[in-house]
Coordinates of C-alpha atoms (C1' of nucleotides) in Angstrom, one line a residue:
Chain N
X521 CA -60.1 20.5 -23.5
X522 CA -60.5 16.7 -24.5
X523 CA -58.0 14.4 -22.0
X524 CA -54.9 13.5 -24.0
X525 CA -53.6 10.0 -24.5
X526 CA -51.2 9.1 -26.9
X527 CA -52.7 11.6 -29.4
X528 CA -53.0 15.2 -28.3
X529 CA -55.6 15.7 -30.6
X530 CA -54.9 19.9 -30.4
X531 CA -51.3 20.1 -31.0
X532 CA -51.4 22.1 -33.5
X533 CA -53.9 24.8 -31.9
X534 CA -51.7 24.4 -28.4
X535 CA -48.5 25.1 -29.8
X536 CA -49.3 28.6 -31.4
X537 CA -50.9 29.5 -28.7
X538 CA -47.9 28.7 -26.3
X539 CA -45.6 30.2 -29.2
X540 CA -47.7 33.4 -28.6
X541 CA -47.2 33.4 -25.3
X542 CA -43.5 32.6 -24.7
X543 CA -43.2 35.8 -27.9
X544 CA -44.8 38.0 -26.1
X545 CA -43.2 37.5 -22.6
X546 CA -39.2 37.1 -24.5
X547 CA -39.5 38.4 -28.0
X548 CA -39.9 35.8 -31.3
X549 CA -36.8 34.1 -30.2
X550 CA -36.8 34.1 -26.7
X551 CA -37.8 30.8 -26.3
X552 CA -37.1 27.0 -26.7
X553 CA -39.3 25.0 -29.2
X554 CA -38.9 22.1 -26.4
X555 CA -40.2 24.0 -23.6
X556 CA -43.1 24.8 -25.4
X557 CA -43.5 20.8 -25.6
X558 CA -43.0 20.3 -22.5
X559 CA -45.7 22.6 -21.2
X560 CA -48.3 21.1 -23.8
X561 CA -47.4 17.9 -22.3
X562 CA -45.9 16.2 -25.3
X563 CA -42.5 15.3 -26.1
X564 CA -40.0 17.2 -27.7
X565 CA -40.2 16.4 -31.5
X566 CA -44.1 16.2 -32.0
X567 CA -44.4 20.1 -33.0
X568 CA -42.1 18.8 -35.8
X569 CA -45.1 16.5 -37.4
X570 CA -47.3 20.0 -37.7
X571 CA -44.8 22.6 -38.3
X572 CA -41.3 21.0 -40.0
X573 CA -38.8 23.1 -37.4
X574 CA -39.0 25.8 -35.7
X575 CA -39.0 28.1 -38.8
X576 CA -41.5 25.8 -39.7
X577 CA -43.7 27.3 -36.1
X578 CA -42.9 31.2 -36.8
X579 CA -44.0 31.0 -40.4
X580 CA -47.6 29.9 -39.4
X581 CA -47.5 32.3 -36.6
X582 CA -47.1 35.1 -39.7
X583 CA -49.1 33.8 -41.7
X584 CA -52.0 33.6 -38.7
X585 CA -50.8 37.2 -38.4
X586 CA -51.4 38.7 -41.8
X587 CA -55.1 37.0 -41.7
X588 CA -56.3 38.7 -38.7
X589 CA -54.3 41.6 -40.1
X590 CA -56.1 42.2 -43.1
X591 CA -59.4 41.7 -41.5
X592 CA -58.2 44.0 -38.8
X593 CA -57.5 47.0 -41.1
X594 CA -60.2 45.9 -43.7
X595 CA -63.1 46.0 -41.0
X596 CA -61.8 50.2 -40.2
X597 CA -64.0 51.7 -43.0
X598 CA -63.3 54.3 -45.3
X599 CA -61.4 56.7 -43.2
X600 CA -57.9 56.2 -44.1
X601 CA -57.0 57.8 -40.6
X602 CA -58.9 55.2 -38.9
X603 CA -57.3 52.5 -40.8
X604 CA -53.9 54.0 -39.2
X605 CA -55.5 53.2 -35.9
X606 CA -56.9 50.0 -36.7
X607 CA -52.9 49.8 -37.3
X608 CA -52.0 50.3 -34.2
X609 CA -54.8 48.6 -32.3
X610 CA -54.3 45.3 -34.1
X611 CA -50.1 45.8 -32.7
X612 CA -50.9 46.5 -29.6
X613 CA -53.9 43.8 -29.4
X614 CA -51.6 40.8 -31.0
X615 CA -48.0 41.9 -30.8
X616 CA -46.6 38.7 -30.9
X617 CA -48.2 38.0 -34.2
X618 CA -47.1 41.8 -35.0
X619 CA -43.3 41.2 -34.0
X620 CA -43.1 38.4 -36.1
X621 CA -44.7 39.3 -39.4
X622 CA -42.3 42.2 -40.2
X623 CA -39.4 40.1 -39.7
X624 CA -39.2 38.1 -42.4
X625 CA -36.0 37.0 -41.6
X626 CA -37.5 34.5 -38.9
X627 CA -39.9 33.0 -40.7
X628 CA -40.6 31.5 -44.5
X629 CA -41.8 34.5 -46.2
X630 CA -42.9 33.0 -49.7
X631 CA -44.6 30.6 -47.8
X632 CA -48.1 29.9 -49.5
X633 CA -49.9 30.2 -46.4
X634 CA -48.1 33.6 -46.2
X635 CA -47.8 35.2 -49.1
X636 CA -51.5 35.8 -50.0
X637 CA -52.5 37.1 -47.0
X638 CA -49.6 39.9 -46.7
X639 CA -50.8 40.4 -50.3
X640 CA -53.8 41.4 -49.4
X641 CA -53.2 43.3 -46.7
X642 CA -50.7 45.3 -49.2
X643 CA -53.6 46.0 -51.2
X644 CA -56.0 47.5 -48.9
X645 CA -53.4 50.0 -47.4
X646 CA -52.6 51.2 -51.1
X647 CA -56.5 51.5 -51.6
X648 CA -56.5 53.9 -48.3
X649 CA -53.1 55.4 -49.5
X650 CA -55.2 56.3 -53.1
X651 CA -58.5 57.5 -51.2
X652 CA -56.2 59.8 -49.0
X653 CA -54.3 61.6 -51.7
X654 CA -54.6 64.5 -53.0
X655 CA -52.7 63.6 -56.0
X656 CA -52.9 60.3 -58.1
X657 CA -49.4 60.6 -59.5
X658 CA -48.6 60.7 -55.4
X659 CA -51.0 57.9 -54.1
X660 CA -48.4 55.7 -53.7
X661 CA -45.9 58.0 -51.6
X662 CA -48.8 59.0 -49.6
X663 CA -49.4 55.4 -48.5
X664 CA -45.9 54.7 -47.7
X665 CA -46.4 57.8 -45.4
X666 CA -48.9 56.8 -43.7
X667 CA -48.3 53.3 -43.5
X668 CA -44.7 54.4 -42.0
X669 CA -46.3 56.2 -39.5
X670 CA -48.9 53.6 -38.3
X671 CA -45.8 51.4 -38.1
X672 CA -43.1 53.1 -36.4
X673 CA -45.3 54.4 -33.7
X674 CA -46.7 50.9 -33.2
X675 CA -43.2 49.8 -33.1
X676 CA -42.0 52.5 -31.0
X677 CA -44.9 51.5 -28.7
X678 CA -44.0 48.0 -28.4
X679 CA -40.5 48.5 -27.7
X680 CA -41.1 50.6 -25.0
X681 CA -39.3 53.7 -26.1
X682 CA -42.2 56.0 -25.8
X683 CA -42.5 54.4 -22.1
X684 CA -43.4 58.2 -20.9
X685 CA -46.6 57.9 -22.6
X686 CA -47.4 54.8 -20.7
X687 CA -50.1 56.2 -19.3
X688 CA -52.1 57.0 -22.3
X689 CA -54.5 54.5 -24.2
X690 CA -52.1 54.3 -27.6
X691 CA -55.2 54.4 -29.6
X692 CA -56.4 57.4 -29.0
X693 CA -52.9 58.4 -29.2
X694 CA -52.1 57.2 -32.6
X695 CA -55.7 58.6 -33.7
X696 CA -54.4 62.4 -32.3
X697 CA -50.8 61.7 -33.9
X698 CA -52.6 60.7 -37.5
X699 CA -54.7 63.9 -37.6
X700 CA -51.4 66.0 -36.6
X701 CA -49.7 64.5 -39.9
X702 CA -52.3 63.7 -42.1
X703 CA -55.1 65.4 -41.3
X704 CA -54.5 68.2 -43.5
X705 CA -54.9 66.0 -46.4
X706 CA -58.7 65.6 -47.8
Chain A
X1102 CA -3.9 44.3 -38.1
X1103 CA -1.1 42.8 -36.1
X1104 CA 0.0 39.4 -36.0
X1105 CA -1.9 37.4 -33.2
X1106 CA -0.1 35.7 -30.6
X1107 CA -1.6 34.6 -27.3
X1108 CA -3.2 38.0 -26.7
X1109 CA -5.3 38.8 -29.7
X1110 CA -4.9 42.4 -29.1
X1111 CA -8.0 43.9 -30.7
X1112 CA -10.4 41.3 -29.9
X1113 CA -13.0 43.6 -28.3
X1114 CA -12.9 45.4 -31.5
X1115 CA -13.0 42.1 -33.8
X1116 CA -15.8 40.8 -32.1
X1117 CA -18.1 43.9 -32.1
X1118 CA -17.4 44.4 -35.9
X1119 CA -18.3 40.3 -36.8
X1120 CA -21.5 40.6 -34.4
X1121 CA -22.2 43.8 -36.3
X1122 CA -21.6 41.6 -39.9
X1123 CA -23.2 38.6 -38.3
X1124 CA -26.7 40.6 -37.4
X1125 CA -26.8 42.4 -40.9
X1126 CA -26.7 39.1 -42.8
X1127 CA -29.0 37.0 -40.1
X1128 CA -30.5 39.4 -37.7
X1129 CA -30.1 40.4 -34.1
X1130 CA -30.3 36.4 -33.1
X1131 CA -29.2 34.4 -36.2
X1132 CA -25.5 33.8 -35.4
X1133 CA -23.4 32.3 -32.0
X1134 CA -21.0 33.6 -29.8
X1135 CA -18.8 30.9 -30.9
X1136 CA -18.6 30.8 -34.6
X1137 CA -17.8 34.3 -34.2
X1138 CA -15.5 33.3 -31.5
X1139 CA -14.2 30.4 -34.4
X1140 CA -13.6 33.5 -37.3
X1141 CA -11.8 35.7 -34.8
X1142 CA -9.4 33.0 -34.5
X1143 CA -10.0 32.6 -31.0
X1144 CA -11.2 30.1 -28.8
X1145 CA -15.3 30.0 -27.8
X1146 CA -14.7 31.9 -24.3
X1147 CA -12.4 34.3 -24.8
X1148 CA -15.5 37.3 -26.0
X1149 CA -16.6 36.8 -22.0
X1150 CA -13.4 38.3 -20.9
X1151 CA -14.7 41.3 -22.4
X1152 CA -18.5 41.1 -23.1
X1153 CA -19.4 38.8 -20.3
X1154 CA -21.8 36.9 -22.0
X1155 CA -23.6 37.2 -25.2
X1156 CA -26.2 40.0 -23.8
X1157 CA -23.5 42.0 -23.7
X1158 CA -21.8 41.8 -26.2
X1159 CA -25.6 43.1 -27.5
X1160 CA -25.4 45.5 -24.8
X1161 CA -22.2 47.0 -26.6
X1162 CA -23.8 47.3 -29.8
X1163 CA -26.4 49.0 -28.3
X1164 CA -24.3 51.6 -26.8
X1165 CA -22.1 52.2 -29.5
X1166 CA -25.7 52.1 -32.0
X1167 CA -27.1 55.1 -29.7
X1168 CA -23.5 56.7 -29.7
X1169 CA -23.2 56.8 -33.6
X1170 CA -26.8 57.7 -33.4
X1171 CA -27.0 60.7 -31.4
X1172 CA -24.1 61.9 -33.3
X1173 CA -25.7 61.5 -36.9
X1174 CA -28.8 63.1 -36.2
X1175 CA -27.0 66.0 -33.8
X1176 CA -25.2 66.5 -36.9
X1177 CA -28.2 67.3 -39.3
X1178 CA -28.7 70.9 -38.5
X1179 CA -31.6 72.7 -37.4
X1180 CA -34.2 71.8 -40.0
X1181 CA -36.3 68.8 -38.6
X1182 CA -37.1 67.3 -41.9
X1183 CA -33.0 66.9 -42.2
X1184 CA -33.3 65.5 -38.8
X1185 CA -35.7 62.8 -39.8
X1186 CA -33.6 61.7 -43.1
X1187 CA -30.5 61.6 -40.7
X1188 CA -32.8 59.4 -39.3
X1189 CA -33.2 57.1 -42.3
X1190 CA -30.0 57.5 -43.5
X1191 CA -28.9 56.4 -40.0
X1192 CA -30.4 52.9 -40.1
X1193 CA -29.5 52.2 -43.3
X1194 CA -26.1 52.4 -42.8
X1195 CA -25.4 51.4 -39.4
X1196 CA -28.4 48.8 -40.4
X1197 CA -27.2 46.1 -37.2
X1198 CA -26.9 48.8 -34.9
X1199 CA -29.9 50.0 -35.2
X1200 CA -31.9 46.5 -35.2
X1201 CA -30.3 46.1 -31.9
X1202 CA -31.0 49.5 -30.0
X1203 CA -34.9 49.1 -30.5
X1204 CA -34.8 45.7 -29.4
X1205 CA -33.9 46.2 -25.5
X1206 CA -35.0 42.5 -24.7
X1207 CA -31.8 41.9 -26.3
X1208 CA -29.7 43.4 -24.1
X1209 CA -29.3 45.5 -21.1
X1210 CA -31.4 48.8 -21.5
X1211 CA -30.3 50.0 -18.2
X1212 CA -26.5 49.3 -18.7
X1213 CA -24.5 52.6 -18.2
X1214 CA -23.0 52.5 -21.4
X1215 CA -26.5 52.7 -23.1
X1216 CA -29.1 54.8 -21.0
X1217 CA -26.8 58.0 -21.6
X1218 CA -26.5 57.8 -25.0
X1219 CA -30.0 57.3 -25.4
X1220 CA -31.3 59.9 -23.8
X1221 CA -29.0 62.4 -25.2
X1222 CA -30.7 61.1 -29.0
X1223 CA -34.2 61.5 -27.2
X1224 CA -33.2 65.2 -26.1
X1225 CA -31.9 65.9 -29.4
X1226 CA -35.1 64.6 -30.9
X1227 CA -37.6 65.9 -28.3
X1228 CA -36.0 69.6 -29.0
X1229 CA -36.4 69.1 -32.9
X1230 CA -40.0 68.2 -32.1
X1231 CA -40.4 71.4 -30.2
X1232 CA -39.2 73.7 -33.1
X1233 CA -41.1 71.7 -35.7
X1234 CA -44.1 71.8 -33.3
X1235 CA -47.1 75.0 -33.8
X1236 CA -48.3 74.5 -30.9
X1237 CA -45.5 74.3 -27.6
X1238 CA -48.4 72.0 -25.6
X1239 CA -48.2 69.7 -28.2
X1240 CA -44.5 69.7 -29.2
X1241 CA -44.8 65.9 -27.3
X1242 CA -47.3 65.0 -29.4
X1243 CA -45.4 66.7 -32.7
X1244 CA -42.2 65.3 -31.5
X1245 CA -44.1 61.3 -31.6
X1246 CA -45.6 62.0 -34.8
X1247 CA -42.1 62.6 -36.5
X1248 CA -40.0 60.2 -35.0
X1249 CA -42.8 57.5 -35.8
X1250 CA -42.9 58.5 -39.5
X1251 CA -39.3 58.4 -39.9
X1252 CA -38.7 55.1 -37.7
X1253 CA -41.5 53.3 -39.3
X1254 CA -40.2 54.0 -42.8
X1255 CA -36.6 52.8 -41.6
X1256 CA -38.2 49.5 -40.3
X1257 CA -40.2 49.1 -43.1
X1258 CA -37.5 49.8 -45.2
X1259 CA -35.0 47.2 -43.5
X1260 CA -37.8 44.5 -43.2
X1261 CA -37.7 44.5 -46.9
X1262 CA -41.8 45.2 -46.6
X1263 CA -41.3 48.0 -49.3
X1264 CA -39.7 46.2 -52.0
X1265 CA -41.5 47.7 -54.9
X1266 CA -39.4 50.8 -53.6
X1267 CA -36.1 48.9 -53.9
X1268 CA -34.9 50.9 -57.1
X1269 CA -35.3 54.2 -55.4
X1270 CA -32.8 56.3 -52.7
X1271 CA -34.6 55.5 -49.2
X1272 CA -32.9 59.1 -48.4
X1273 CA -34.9 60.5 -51.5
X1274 CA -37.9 58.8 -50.6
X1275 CA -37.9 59.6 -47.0
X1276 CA -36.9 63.3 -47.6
X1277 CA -40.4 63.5 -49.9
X1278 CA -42.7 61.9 -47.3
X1279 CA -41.7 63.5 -44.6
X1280 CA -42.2 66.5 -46.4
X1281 CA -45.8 65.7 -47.1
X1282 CA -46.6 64.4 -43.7
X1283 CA -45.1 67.6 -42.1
X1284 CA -44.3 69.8 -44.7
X1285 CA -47.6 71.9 -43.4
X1286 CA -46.1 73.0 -40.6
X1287 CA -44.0 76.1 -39.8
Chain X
dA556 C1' -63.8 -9.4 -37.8
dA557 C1' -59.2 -9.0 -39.5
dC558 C1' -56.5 -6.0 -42.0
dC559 C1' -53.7 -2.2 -43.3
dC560 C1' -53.0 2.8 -44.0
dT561 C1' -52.0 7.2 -42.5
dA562 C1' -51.5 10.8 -39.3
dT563 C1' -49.7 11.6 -35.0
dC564 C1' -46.6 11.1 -31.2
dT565 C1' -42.3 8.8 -28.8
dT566 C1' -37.6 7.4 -28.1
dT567 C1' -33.0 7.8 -29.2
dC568 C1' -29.2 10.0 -31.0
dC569 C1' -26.1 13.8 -32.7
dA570 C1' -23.8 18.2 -33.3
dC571 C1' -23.9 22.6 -31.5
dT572 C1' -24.7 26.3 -28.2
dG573 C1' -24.0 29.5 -24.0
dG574 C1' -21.7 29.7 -19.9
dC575 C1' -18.9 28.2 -15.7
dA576 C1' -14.4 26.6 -13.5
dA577 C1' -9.8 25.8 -13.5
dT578 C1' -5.6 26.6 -15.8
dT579 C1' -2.1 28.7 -18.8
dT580 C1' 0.2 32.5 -21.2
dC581 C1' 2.1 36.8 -21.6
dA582 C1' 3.3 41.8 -21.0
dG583 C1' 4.8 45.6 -18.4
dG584 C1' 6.0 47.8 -14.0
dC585 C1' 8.8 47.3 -10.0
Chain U
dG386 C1' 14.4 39.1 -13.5
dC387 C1' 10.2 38.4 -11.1
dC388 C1' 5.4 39.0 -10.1
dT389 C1' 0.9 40.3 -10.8
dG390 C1' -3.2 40.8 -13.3
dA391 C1' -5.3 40.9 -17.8
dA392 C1' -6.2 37.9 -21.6
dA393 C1' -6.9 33.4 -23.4
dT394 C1' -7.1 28.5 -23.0
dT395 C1' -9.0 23.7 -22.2
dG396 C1' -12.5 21.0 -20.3
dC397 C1' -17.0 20.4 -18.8
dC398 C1' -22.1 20.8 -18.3
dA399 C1' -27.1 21.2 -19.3
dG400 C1' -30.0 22.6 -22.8
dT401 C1' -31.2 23.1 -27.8
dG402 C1' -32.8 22.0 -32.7
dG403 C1' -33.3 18.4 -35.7
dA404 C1' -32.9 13.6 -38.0
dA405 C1' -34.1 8.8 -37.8
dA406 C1' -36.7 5.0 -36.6
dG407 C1' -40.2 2.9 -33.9
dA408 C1' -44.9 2.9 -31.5
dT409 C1' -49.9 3.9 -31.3
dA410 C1' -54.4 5.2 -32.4
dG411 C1' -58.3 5.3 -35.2
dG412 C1' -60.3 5.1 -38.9
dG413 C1' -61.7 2.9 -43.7
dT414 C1' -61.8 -1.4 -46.6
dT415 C1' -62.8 -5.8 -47.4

DNA sequence: AACCCTATCTTTCCACTGGCAATTTCAGGC
DNA sequence: GCCTGAAATTGCCAGTGGAAAGATAGGGTT
């Protein structure tokens, strides 16, 4: 909000925000690192000082990601099948941290500000995964099940190939398309 | 495998085959028209003759992804467990193809080499759905439940998000979680 | 008050990219 | 043999990411 002079003050702040943005309107690489500059009013190179290169941008925009992820899924209680939809809302809600996260390829993945946090989020869907299964032996096969079925419907979503179910609220959705699956399981 | 002269020959072919090498080693985005132009042995515009530009050269893989697609999981019988491996099995193998046809702000979604091939894969799919499905009024909702459980495991699969799994046959492990997810129904 | 230290931002430069326009080469039908 | 159109070429342009080096602010230290 503070008038910029020489030093922005907010760069840092402005220029995920504005990576967000330009992600969500043309995909994680659908944009120019300089026209994100130029909108934030500075010139061309200062992203460099707070985020390296471009890489440098997308890896803090995961790593943003897989905080609000964990606390996204982590705040869904118990229910494992509400955790699916936690999923889903958290996608839907912050897709352009979502597109980015699982692809590792665009970002620094062993990044330290990365790592832990996708860590974590690991380990509460495995917790969920145990809860929900019916057999320990299985616990892990169960949360790859589930997990896979959070995902790919998020994705699906996002990509616009369910685009006749447009209509619906995806949450409610997902919630129906969990109990279908999964809601046999107790 | 002829000697090129002036005319390359097969350079539609060439090209589509180091795009398809070029996105399994860097992703959909990771690699220019030119240095694939440069290994082709070809100078930097000759790919527009027949792609246009570098959307659709995208657009190509797309359409021959949802080809090669439709045809796999056509070809996987009637059960629609199988269908949902052929799936898997699918985007492992053609892994470029497939992280280009569920990426459509990457190319031309609309192109008429793509929308046809698309929708015969969504019909294929939508009538497995049906038969899998207990209950006809929700054979949509069956139909969404399956393709998101196998999709998502393919993604998460690619993404390298289930790398504790690495060791094991992604076929195997999809054929067993699908089979728990849907396994109750008849 | 003068100093310097460090983080932040600018200017300048380079190689590379995608795409357009104009031109050249070549192959096959007449 | 020639002529026509498909297939490639060269040359050009604006835009990009990144490196290097300089400029500026805003403290803390003395």
């Amino acid at each position: 909000m503070e008038q910029h002079g020489y030093h922005h003050g907010n760069l840092r702040r402005v220029m995920l925000d504005a990576a967000l943005h330009a992600i969500s309107e043309s995909g994680p690489t659908g944009w120019s690192l300089r026209e994100l500059a130029r909108r934030a009013g500075v010139s061309h190179t200062a992203p460099a000082h707070h985020f390296g290169d471009k890489t440098g941008l997308l890896t803090a925009v995961a790593a943003e990601g897989f905080e609000l992820f964990a606390g996204a899924i982590e705040s869904a209680g118990e229910d494992f099948r509400e955790v699916g939809v936690a999923y889903v809302r958290f996608a839907v809600q912050h897709r352009a941290h979502f597109q980015v996260m699982f692809r590792p390829e665009l970002y620094r993945p062993d990044d330290p500000a990365v790592a832990p946090a996708r860590n974590r989020a690991a380990g509460i869907l495995a917790a969920g995964g145990q809860s929900l299964s019916p057999d320990p032996a299985r616990a892990r096969l169960t949360t790859v099940a589930a997990w896979s079925t959070a995902h790919g419907f998020a994705e699906l979503w996002l990509s616009g190939a369910l685009a006749d179910a447009a209509e619906i609220d995806p949450e409610v959705y997902a919630r129906d398309l969990i109990e279908l699956a999964f809601g046999h399981l107790r």
